Amino acid sequence: DAMVIQNPRYQVTQFGKPVTLSCSQTLNHNVMYWYQQKSSQAPKLLFHYYDKDFNNEADTPDNFQSRRPNTSFCFLDIRSPGLGDAAMYLCATLQRGDRQETQYFGPGTRLLVL
Amino acid sequence: GENVEQHPSTLSVQEGDSAVIKCTYSDSASNYFPWYKQELGKRPQLIIDIRSNVGEKKDQRIAVTLNKTAKHFSLHITETQPEDSAVYFCAALETSYDKVIFGPGTSLSVIP
Protein backbone atom coordinates (compact mmCIF):
# COMPACT_ATOMS: atom_id res chain seq x y z
CA ASP A 1 0.00 0.00 0.00
CA ALA A 2 2.98 2.29 -0.57
CA MET A 3 1.74 5.70 -1.64
CA VAL A 4 4.92 7.55 -2.60
CA ILE A 5 7.71 5.36 -3.90
CA GLN A 6 11.27 6.41 -4.51
CA ASN A 7 13.89 4.46 -6.39
CA PRO A 8 16.58 3.70 -5.74
CA ARG A 9 16.79 4.05 -1.96
CA TYR A 10 20.56 4.43 -2.18
CA GLN A 11 22.47 5.76 -5.14
CA VAL A 12 26.22 5.99 -5.53
CA THR A 13 27.57 8.03 -8.40
CA GLN A 14 30.89 9.47 -9.45
CA PHE A 15 31.77 13.11 -9.49
CA GLY A 16 30.39 14.59 -12.72
CA LYS A 17 28.46 11.48 -13.77
CA PRO A 18 24.78 12.21 -14.46
CA VAL A 19 22.28 10.54 -12.21
CA THR A 20 18.47 10.27 -12.20
CA LEU A 21 16.30 9.70 -9.17
CA SER A 22 12.72 8.61 -9.59
CA CYS A 23 9.50 9.07 -7.69
CA SER A 24 6.09 7.59 -8.28
CA GLN A 25 2.78 7.96 -6.48
CA THR A 26 -0.45 6.03 -6.26
CA LEU A 27 -2.41 8.93 -4.74
CA ASN A 28 -3.15 10.76 -8.00
CA HIS A 29 -2.11 14.02 -6.35
CA ASN A 30 -1.69 17.07 -8.53
CA VAL A 31 1.40 18.48 -6.80
CA MET A 32 4.77 16.72 -6.57
CA TYR A 33 7.79 18.13 -4.76
CA TRP A 34 11.50 17.45 -4.67
CA TYR A 35 13.40 18.36 -1.52
CA GLN A 36 17.09 18.09 -0.73
CA GLN A 37 17.98 17.34 2.86
CA LYS A 38 21.51 17.44 4.20
CA SER A 39 22.52 16.15 7.59
CA SER A 40 21.01 18.05 10.53
CA GLN A 41 19.17 20.45 8.23
CA ALA A 42 15.58 20.99 7.19
CA PRO A 43 14.33 19.72 3.84
CA LYS A 44 15.06 22.37 1.24
CA LEU A 45 12.58 22.72 -1.61
CA LEU A 46 14.26 22.38 -5.00
CA PHE A 47 11.21 22.56 -7.26
CA HIS A 48 7.66 21.35 -7.59
CA TYR A 49 5.03 20.60 -10.20
CA TYR A 50 1.38 21.55 -10.07
CA ASP A 51 0.10 19.17 -12.72
CA LYS A 52 2.46 19.95 -15.61
CA ASP A 53 3.35 23.43 -14.40
CA PHE A 54 6.96 23.48 -13.26
CA ASN A 55 8.06 25.79 -10.43
CA ASN A 56 11.75 26.19 -9.78
CA GLU A 57 13.13 27.71 -6.59
CA ALA A 58 15.35 30.70 -7.29
CA ASP A 59 18.34 29.18 -5.51
CA THR A 60 18.12 25.71 -7.04
CA PRO A 61 21.34 25.14 -9.02
CA ASP A 62 21.07 24.77 -12.80
CA ASN A 63 22.68 21.38 -12.35
CA PHE A 64 19.32 20.10 -11.09
CA GLN A 65 16.51 19.42 -13.54
CA SER A 66 13.17 17.70 -13.23
CA ARG A 67 10.65 15.95 -15.44
CA ARG A 68 7.07 14.92 -14.82
CA PRO A 69 5.91 12.88 -17.79
CA ASN A 70 2.55 12.04 -16.22
CA THR A 71 0.62 12.44 -12.97
CA SER A 72 2.23 9.42 -11.34
CA PHE A 73 5.92 9.92 -12.04
CA CYS A 74 8.47 12.62 -11.37
CA PHE A 75 12.22 12.50 -11.96
CA LEU A 76 15.14 14.44 -10.57
CA ASP A 77 18.12 14.69 -12.89
CA ILE A 78 21.48 15.85 -11.60
CA ARG A 79 23.54 16.59 -14.65
CA SER A 80 27.01 16.82 -13.13
CA PRO A 81 26.95 15.84 -9.46
CA GLY A 82 29.45 17.47 -7.21
CA LEU A 83 30.55 16.38 -3.75
CA GLY A 84 28.22 19.00 -2.29
CA ASP A 85 25.21 17.29 -3.85
CA ALA A 86 25.51 14.30 -1.57
CA ALA A 87 22.30 14.36 0.44
CA MET A 88 18.95 12.70 1.02
CA TYR A 89 16.49 13.55 -1.75
CA LEU A 90 12.87 13.46 -0.71
CA CYS A 91 9.86 13.35 -3.00
CA ALA A 92 6.48 14.44 -1.69
CA THR A 93 2.95 14.85 -3.00
CA LEU A 94 -0.06 16.93 -2.10
CA GLN A 95 -3.54 17.38 -3.52
CA ARG A 96 -4.30 21.08 -3.92
CA GLY A 97 -7.89 22.17 -4.09
CA ASP A 98 -8.80 19.59 -1.51
CA ARG A 99 -9.62 21.22 1.83
CA GLN A 100 -8.05 18.27 3.58
CA GLU A 101 -4.74 18.58 1.73
CA THR A 102 -1.93 16.66 3.34
CA GLN A 103 1.65 16.27 2.17
CA TYR A 104 2.93 12.71 1.83
CA PHE A 105 6.63 11.88 1.68
CA GLY A 106 8.41 9.04 0.01
CA PRO A 107 11.17 7.17 1.89
CA GLY A 108 13.90 9.20 0.21
CA THR A 109 16.95 8.40 -1.91
CA ARG A 110 20.32 8.83 -0.27
CA LEU A 111 22.86 10.00 -2.83
CA LEU A 112 26.55 9.48 -2.35
CA VAL A 113 29.01 11.17 -4.71
CA LEU A 114 32.50 9.70 -4.95
CA GLY B 1 8.03 34.21 -0.35
CA GLU B 2 7.19 32.30 2.79
CA ASN B 3 9.74 32.18 5.59
CA VAL B 4 9.29 29.89 8.59
CA GLU B 5 11.25 30.34 11.80
CA GLN B 6 11.38 27.79 14.60
CA HIS B 7 12.54 27.85 18.22
CA PRO B 8 14.28 26.42 20.07
CA SER B 9 16.79 24.61 17.88
CA THR B 10 17.47 22.08 20.64
CA LEU B 11 15.33 21.06 23.57
CA SER B 12 16.00 18.63 26.41
CA VAL B 13 13.25 17.58 28.80
CA GLN B 14 12.86 15.00 31.50
CA GLU B 15 10.62 12.06 30.74
CA GLY B 16 7.07 12.92 31.71
CA ASP B 17 7.53 16.67 31.31
CA SER B 18 6.00 18.73 28.52
CA ALA B 19 7.79 20.08 25.44
CA VAL B 20 6.80 23.16 23.49
CA ILE B 21 8.15 24.17 20.09
CA LYS B 22 7.21 27.48 18.51
CA CYS B 23 7.13 28.61 14.88
CA THR B 24 6.39 31.83 13.07
CA TYR B 25 5.56 32.35 9.42
CA SER B 26 5.65 35.40 7.20
CA ASP B 27 2.96 34.90 4.52
CA SER B 28 -0.46 35.76 5.87
CA ALA B 29 -2.02 33.80 2.99
CA SER B 30 -0.58 30.49 4.25
CA ASN B 31 -3.40 28.27 5.44
CA TYR B 32 -2.01 24.83 6.26
CA PHE B 33 0.56 24.10 8.95
CA PRO B 34 1.87 20.56 9.34
CA TRP B 35 4.29 19.27 11.96
CA TYR B 36 6.72 16.50 11.14
CA LYS B 37 8.81 14.18 13.29
CA GLN B 38 11.97 12.85 11.71
CA GLU B 39 14.09 10.08 13.12
CA LEU B 40 17.63 9.53 11.95
CA GLY B 41 17.76 8.21 8.39
CA LYS B 42 13.97 8.21 7.94
CA ARG B 43 11.49 10.34 6.08
CA PRO B 44 9.61 13.15 7.81
CA GLN B 45 6.49 11.71 9.40
CA LEU B 46 3.40 13.86 9.74
CA ILE B 47 2.32 13.89 13.39
CA ILE B 48 -0.32 16.60 13.41
CA ASP B 49 -1.48 19.49 11.27
CA ILE B 50 -3.75 22.49 11.58
CA ARG B 51 -5.61 24.58 9.07
CA SER B 52 -6.20 28.29 9.24
CA ASN B 53 -9.87 28.03 10.17
CA VAL B 54 -9.01 26.27 13.44
CA GLY B 55 -7.24 27.66 16.52
CA GLU B 56 -6.30 24.43 18.23
CA LYS B 57 -6.15 20.72 17.51
CA LYS B 58 -5.30 17.84 19.79
CA ASP B 59 -4.38 14.21 19.20
CA GLN B 60 -3.67 12.27 22.39
CA ARG B 61 -0.43 13.70 23.84
CA ILE B 62 0.14 16.11 20.97
CA ALA B 63 -1.55 19.45 20.42
CA VAL B 64 -1.03 22.33 18.05
CA THR B 65 -2.22 25.92 18.43
CA LEU B 66 -2.44 28.57 15.75
CA ASN B 67 -2.61 32.33 16.12
CA LYS B 68 -3.29 33.73 12.66
CA THR B 69 -3.15 37.34 13.76
CA ALA B 70 0.33 36.95 15.18
CA LYS B 71 1.31 34.42 12.49
CA HIS B 72 2.63 31.85 14.88
CA PHE B 73 1.84 28.26 15.74
CA SER B 74 3.11 25.91 18.41
CA LEU B 75 3.50 22.20 19.05
CA HIS B 76 2.84 20.88 22.55
CA ILE B 77 3.84 17.38 23.61
CA THR B 78 2.70 16.30 27.05
CA GLU B 79 3.94 13.37 29.14
CA THR B 80 7.01 13.02 26.99
CA GLN B 81 8.58 9.61 26.47
CA PRO B 82 12.08 8.62 25.30
CA GLU B 83 10.63 7.56 21.94
CA ASP B 84 9.56 11.17 21.37
CA SER B 85 13.26 12.00 20.91
CA ALA B 86 13.70 13.12 17.29
CA VAL B 87 13.95 16.22 15.15
CA TYR B 88 10.68 18.08 14.75
CA PHE B 89 9.91 20.37 11.83
CA CYS B 90 7.10 22.82 11.43
CA ALA B 91 6.03 23.85 7.95
CA ALA B 92 3.64 26.18 6.17
CA LEU B 93 1.81 25.84 2.87
CA GLU B 94 2.25 29.01 0.86
CA THR B 95 -1.04 28.96 -0.98
CA SER B 96 -0.11 31.37 -3.75
CA TYR B 97 2.58 29.05 -5.02
CA ASP B 98 1.60 25.64 -3.55
CA LYS B 99 4.94 25.46 -1.75
CA VAL B 100 5.40 23.75 1.61
CA ILE B 101 8.26 25.53 3.38
CA PHE B 102 9.95 23.99 6.41
CA GLY B 103 11.27 25.59 9.56
CA PRO B 104 14.88 24.81 10.50
CA GLY B 105 13.93 22.08 12.98
CA THR B 106 14.12 21.36 16.70
CA SER B 107 16.13 18.48 18.07
CA LEU B 108 14.18 17.10 21.03
CA SER B 109 15.84 14.86 23.58
CA VAL B 110 13.73 13.19 26.25
CA ILE B 111 15.88 12.07 29.16
CA PRO B 112 14.71 8.91 30.92
CSV table of C-alpha atoms in Angstrom, one decimal:
chain,number,residue,atom,x,y,z
A,1,ASP,CA,0.0,0.0,0.0
A,2,ALA,CA,3.0,2.3,-0.6
A,3,MET,CA,1.7,5.7,-1.6
A,4,VAL,CA,4.9,7.6,-2.6
A,5,ILE,CA,7.7,5.4,-3.9
A,6,GLN,CA,11.3,6.4,-4.5
A,7,ASN,CA,13.9,4.5,-6.4
A,8,PRO,CA,16.6,3.7,-5.7
A,9,ARG,CA,16.8,4.0,-2.0
A,10,TYR,CA,20.6,4.4,-2.2
A,11,GLN,CA,22.5,5.8,-5.1
A,12,VAL,CA,26.2,6.0,-5.5
A,13,THR,CA,27.6,8.0,-8.4
A,14,GLN,CA,30.9,9.5,-9.5
A,15,PHE,CA,31.8,13.1,-9.5
A,16,GLY,CA,30.4,14.6,-12.7
A,17,LYS,CA,28.5,11.5,-13.8
A,18,PRO,CA,24.8,12.2,-14.5
A,19,VAL,CA,22.3,10.5,-12.2
A,20,THR,CA,18.5,10.3,-12.2
A,21,LEU,CA,16.3,9.7,-9.2
A,22,SER,CA,12.7,8.6,-9.6
A,23,CYS,CA,9.5,9.1,-7.7
A,24,SER,CA,6.1,7.6,-8.3
A,25,GLN,CA,2.8,8.0,-6.5
A,26,THR,CA,-0.5,6.0,-6.3
A,27,LEU,CA,-2.4,8.9,-4.7
A,28,ASN,CA,-3.1,10.8,-8.0
A,29,HIS,CA,-2.1,14.0,-6.4
A,30,ASN,CA,-1.7,17.1,-8.5
A,31,VAL,CA,1.4,18.5,-6.8
A,32,MET,CA,4.8,16.7,-6.6
A,33,TYR,CA,7.8,18.1,-4.8
A,34,TRP,CA,11.5,17.4,-4.7
A,35,TYR,CA,13.4,18.4,-1.5
A,36,GLN,CA,17.1,18.1,-0.7
A,37,GLN,CA,18.0,17.3,2.9
A,38,LYS,CA,21.5,17.4,4.2
A,39,SER,CA,22.5,16.1,7.6
A,40,SER,CA,21.0,18.1,10.5
A,41,GLN,CA,19.2,20.4,8.2
A,42,ALA,CA,15.6,21.0,7.2
A,43,PRO,CA,14.3,19.7,3.8
A,44,LYS,CA,15.1,22.4,1.2
A,45,LEU,CA,12.6,22.7,-1.6
A,46,LEU,CA,14.3,22.4,-5.0
A,47,PHE,CA,11.2,22.6,-7.3
A,48,HIS,CA,7.7,21.3,-7.6
A,49,TYR,CA,5.0,20.6,-10.2
A,50,TYR,CA,1.4,21.5,-10.1
A,51,ASP,CA,0.1,19.2,-12.7
A,52,LYS,CA,2.5,19.9,-15.6
A,53,ASP,CA,3.4,23.4,-14.4
A,54,PHE,CA,7.0,23.5,-13.3
A,55,ASN,CA,8.1,25.8,-10.4
A,56,ASN,CA,11.8,26.2,-9.8
A,57,GLU,CA,13.1,27.7,-6.6
A,58,ALA,CA,15.4,30.7,-7.3
A,59,ASP,CA,18.3,29.2,-5.5
A,60,THR,CA,18.1,25.7,-7.0
A,61,PRO,CA,21.3,25.1,-9.0
A,62,ASP,CA,21.1,24.8,-12.8
A,63,ASN,CA,22.7,21.4,-12.3
A,64,PHE,CA,19.3,20.1,-11.1
A,65,GLN,CA,16.5,19.4,-13.5
A,66,SER,CA,13.2,17.7,-13.2
A,67,ARG,CA,10.6,15.9,-15.4
A,68,ARG,CA,7.1,14.9,-14.8
A,69,PRO,CA,5.9,12.9,-17.8
A,70,ASN,CA,2.6,12.0,-16.2
A,71,THR,CA,0.6,12.4,-13.0
A,72,SER,CA,2.2,9.4,-11.3
A,73,PHE,CA,5.9,9.9,-12.0
A,74,CYS,CA,8.5,12.6,-11.4
A,75,PHE,CA,12.2,12.5,-12.0
A,76,LEU,CA,15.1,14.4,-10.6
A,77,ASP,CA,18.1,14.7,-12.9
A,78,ILE,CA,21.5,15.9,-11.6
A,79,ARG,CA,23.5,16.6,-14.7
A,80,SER,CA,27.0,16.8,-13.1
A,81,PRO,CA,26.9,15.8,-9.5
A,82,GLY,CA,29.5,17.5,-7.2
A,83,LEU,CA,30.5,16.4,-3.8
A,84,GLY,CA,28.2,19.0,-2.3
A,85,ASP,CA,25.2,17.3,-3.9
A,86,ALA,CA,25.5,14.3,-1.6
A,87,ALA,CA,22.3,14.4,0.4
A,88,MET,CA,18.9,12.7,1.0
A,89,TYR,CA,16.5,13.5,-1.7
A,90,LEU,CA,12.9,13.5,-0.7
A,91,CYS,CA,9.9,13.3,-3.0
A,92,ALA,CA,6.5,14.4,-1.7
A,93,THR,CA,3.0,14.9,-3.0
A,94,LEU,CA,-0.1,16.9,-2.1
A,95,GLN,CA,-3.5,17.4,-3.5
A,96,ARG,CA,-4.3,21.1,-3.9
A,97,GLY,CA,-7.9,22.2,-4.1
A,98,ASP,CA,-8.8,19.6,-1.5
A,99,ARG,CA,-9.6,21.2,1.8
A,100,GLN,CA,-8.0,18.3,3.6
A,101,GLU,CA,-4.7,18.6,1.7
A,102,THR,CA,-1.9,16.7,3.3
A,103,GLN,CA,1.7,16.3,2.2
A,104,TYR,CA,2.9,12.7,1.8
A,105,PHE,CA,6.6,11.9,1.7
A,106,GLY,CA,8.4,9.0,0.0
A,107,PRO,CA,11.2,7.2,1.9
A,108,GLY,CA,13.9,9.2,0.2
A,109,THR,CA,16.9,8.4,-1.9
A,110,ARG,CA,20.3,8.8,-0.3
A,111,LEU,CA,22.9,10.0,-2.8
A,112,LEU,CA,26.6,9.5,-2.3
A,113,VAL,CA,29.0,11.2,-4.7
A,114,LEU,CA,32.5,9.7,-4.9
B,1,GLY,CA,8.0,34.2,-0.4
B,2,GLU,CA,7.2,32.3,2.8
B,3,ASN,CA,9.7,32.2,5.6
B,4,VAL,CA,9.3,29.9,8.6
B,5,GLU,CA,11.3,30.3,11.8
B,6,GLN,CA,11.4,27.8,14.6
B,7,HIS,CA,12.5,27.8,18.2
B,8,PRO,CA,14.3,26.4,20.1
B,9,SER,CA,16.8,24.6,17.9
B,10,THR,CA,17.5,22.1,20.6
B,11,LEU,CA,15.3,21.1,23.6
B,12,SER,CA,16.0,18.6,26.4
B,13,VAL,CA,13.2,17.6,28.8
B,14,GLN,CA,12.9,15.0,31.5
B,15,GLU,CA,10.6,12.1,30.7
B,16,GLY,CA,7.1,12.9,31.7
B,17,ASP,CA,7.5,16.7,31.3
B,18,SER,CA,6.0,18.7,28.5
B,19,ALA,CA,7.8,20.1,25.4
B,20,VAL,CA,6.8,23.2,23.5
B,21,ILE,CA,8.2,24.2,20.1
B,22,LYS,CA,7.2,27.5,18.5
B,23,CYS,CA,7.1,28.6,14.9
B,24,THR,CA,6.4,31.8,13.1
B,25,TYR,CA,5.6,32.4,9.4
B,26,SER,CA,5.7,35.4,7.2
B,27,ASP,CA,3.0,34.9,4.5
B,28,SER,CA,-0.5,35.8,5.9
B,29,ALA,CA,-2.0,33.8,3.0
B,30,SER,CA,-0.6,30.5,4.3
B,31,ASN,CA,-3.4,28.3,5.4
B,32,TYR,CA,-2.0,24.8,6.3
B,33,PHE,CA,0.6,24.1,9.0
B,34,PRO,CA,1.9,20.6,9.3
B,35,TRP,CA,4.3,19.3,12.0
B,36,TYR,CA,6.7,16.5,11.1
B,37,LYS,CA,8.8,14.2,13.3
B,38,GLN,CA,12.0,12.8,11.7
B,39,GLU,CA,14.1,10.1,13.1
B,40,LEU,CA,17.6,9.5,11.9
B,41,GLY,CA,17.8,8.2,8.4
B,42,LYS,CA,14.0,8.2,7.9
B,43,ARG,CA,11.5,10.3,6.1
B,44,PRO,CA,9.6,13.2,7.8
B,45,GLN,CA,6.5,11.7,9.4
B,46,LEU,CA,3.4,13.9,9.7
B,47,ILE,CA,2.3,13.9,13.4
B,48,ILE,CA,-0.3,16.6,13.4
B,49,ASP,CA,-1.5,19.5,11.3
B,50,ILE,CA,-3.7,22.5,11.6
B,51,ARG,CA,-5.6,24.6,9.1
B,52,SER,CA,-6.2,28.3,9.2
B,53,ASN,CA,-9.9,28.0,10.2
B,54,VAL,CA,-9.0,26.3,13.4
B,55,GLY,CA,-7.2,27.7,16.5
B,56,GLU,CA,-6.3,24.4,18.2
B,57,LYS,CA,-6.1,20.7,17.5
B,58,LYS,CA,-5.3,17.8,19.8
B,59,ASP,CA,-4.4,14.2,19.2
B,60,GLN,CA,-3.7,12.3,22.4
B,61,ARG,CA,-0.4,13.7,23.8
B,62,ILE,CA,0.1,16.1,21.0
B,63,ALA,CA,-1.6,19.4,20.4
B,64,VAL,CA,-1.0,22.3,18.1
B,65,THR,CA,-2.2,25.9,18.4
B,66,LEU,CA,-2.4,28.6,15.7
B,67,ASN,CA,-2.6,32.3,16.1
B,68,LYS,CA,-3.3,33.7,12.7
B,69,THR,CA,-3.1,37.3,13.8
B,70,ALA,CA,0.3,36.9,15.2
B,71,LYS,CA,1.3,34.4,12.5
B,72,HIS,CA,2.6,31.9,14.9
B,73,PHE,CA,1.8,28.3,15.7
B,74,SER,CA,3.1,25.9,18.4
B,75,LEU,CA,3.5,22.2,19.1
B,76,HIS,CA,2.8,20.9,22.5
B,77,ILE,CA,3.8,17.4,23.6
B,78,THR,CA,2.7,16.3,27.1
B,79,GLU,CA,3.9,13.4,29.1
B,80,THR,CA,7.0,13.0,27.0
B,81,GLN,CA,8.6,9.6,26.5
B,82,PRO,CA,12.1,8.6,25.3
B,83,GLU,CA,10.6,7.6,21.9
B,84,ASP,CA,9.6,11.2,21.4
B,85,SER,CA,13.3,12.0,20.9
B,86,ALA,CA,13.7,13.1,17.3
B,87,VAL,CA,14.0,16.2,15.1
B,88,TYR,CA,10.7,18.1,14.8
B,89,PHE,CA,9.9,20.4,11.8
B,90,CYS,CA,7.1,22.8,11.4
B,91,ALA,CA,6.0,23.9,8.0
B,92,ALA,CA,3.6,26.2,6.2
B,93,LEU,CA,1.8,25.8,2.9
B,94,GLU,CA,2.3,29.0,0.9
B,95,THR,CA,-1.0,29.0,-1.0
B,96,SER,CA,-0.1,31.4,-3.8
B,97,TYR,CA,2.6,29.0,-5.0
B,98,ASP,CA,1.6,25.6,-3.5
B,99,LYS,CA,4.9,25.5,-1.8
B,100,VAL,CA,5.4,23.8,1.6
B,101,ILE,CA,8.3,25.5,3.4
B,102,PHE,CA,10.0,24.0,6.4
B,103,GLY,CA,11.3,25.6,9.6
B,104,PRO,CA,14.9,24.8,10.5
B,105,GLY,CA,13.9,22.1,13.0
B,106,THR,CA,14.1,21.4,16.7
B,107,SER,CA,16.1,18.5,18.1
B,108,LEU,CA,14.2,17.1,21.0
B,109,SER,CA,15.8,14.9,23.6
B,110,VAL,CA,13.7,13.2,26.3
B,111,ILE,CA,15.9,12.1,29.2
B,112,PRO,CA,14.7,8.9,30.9
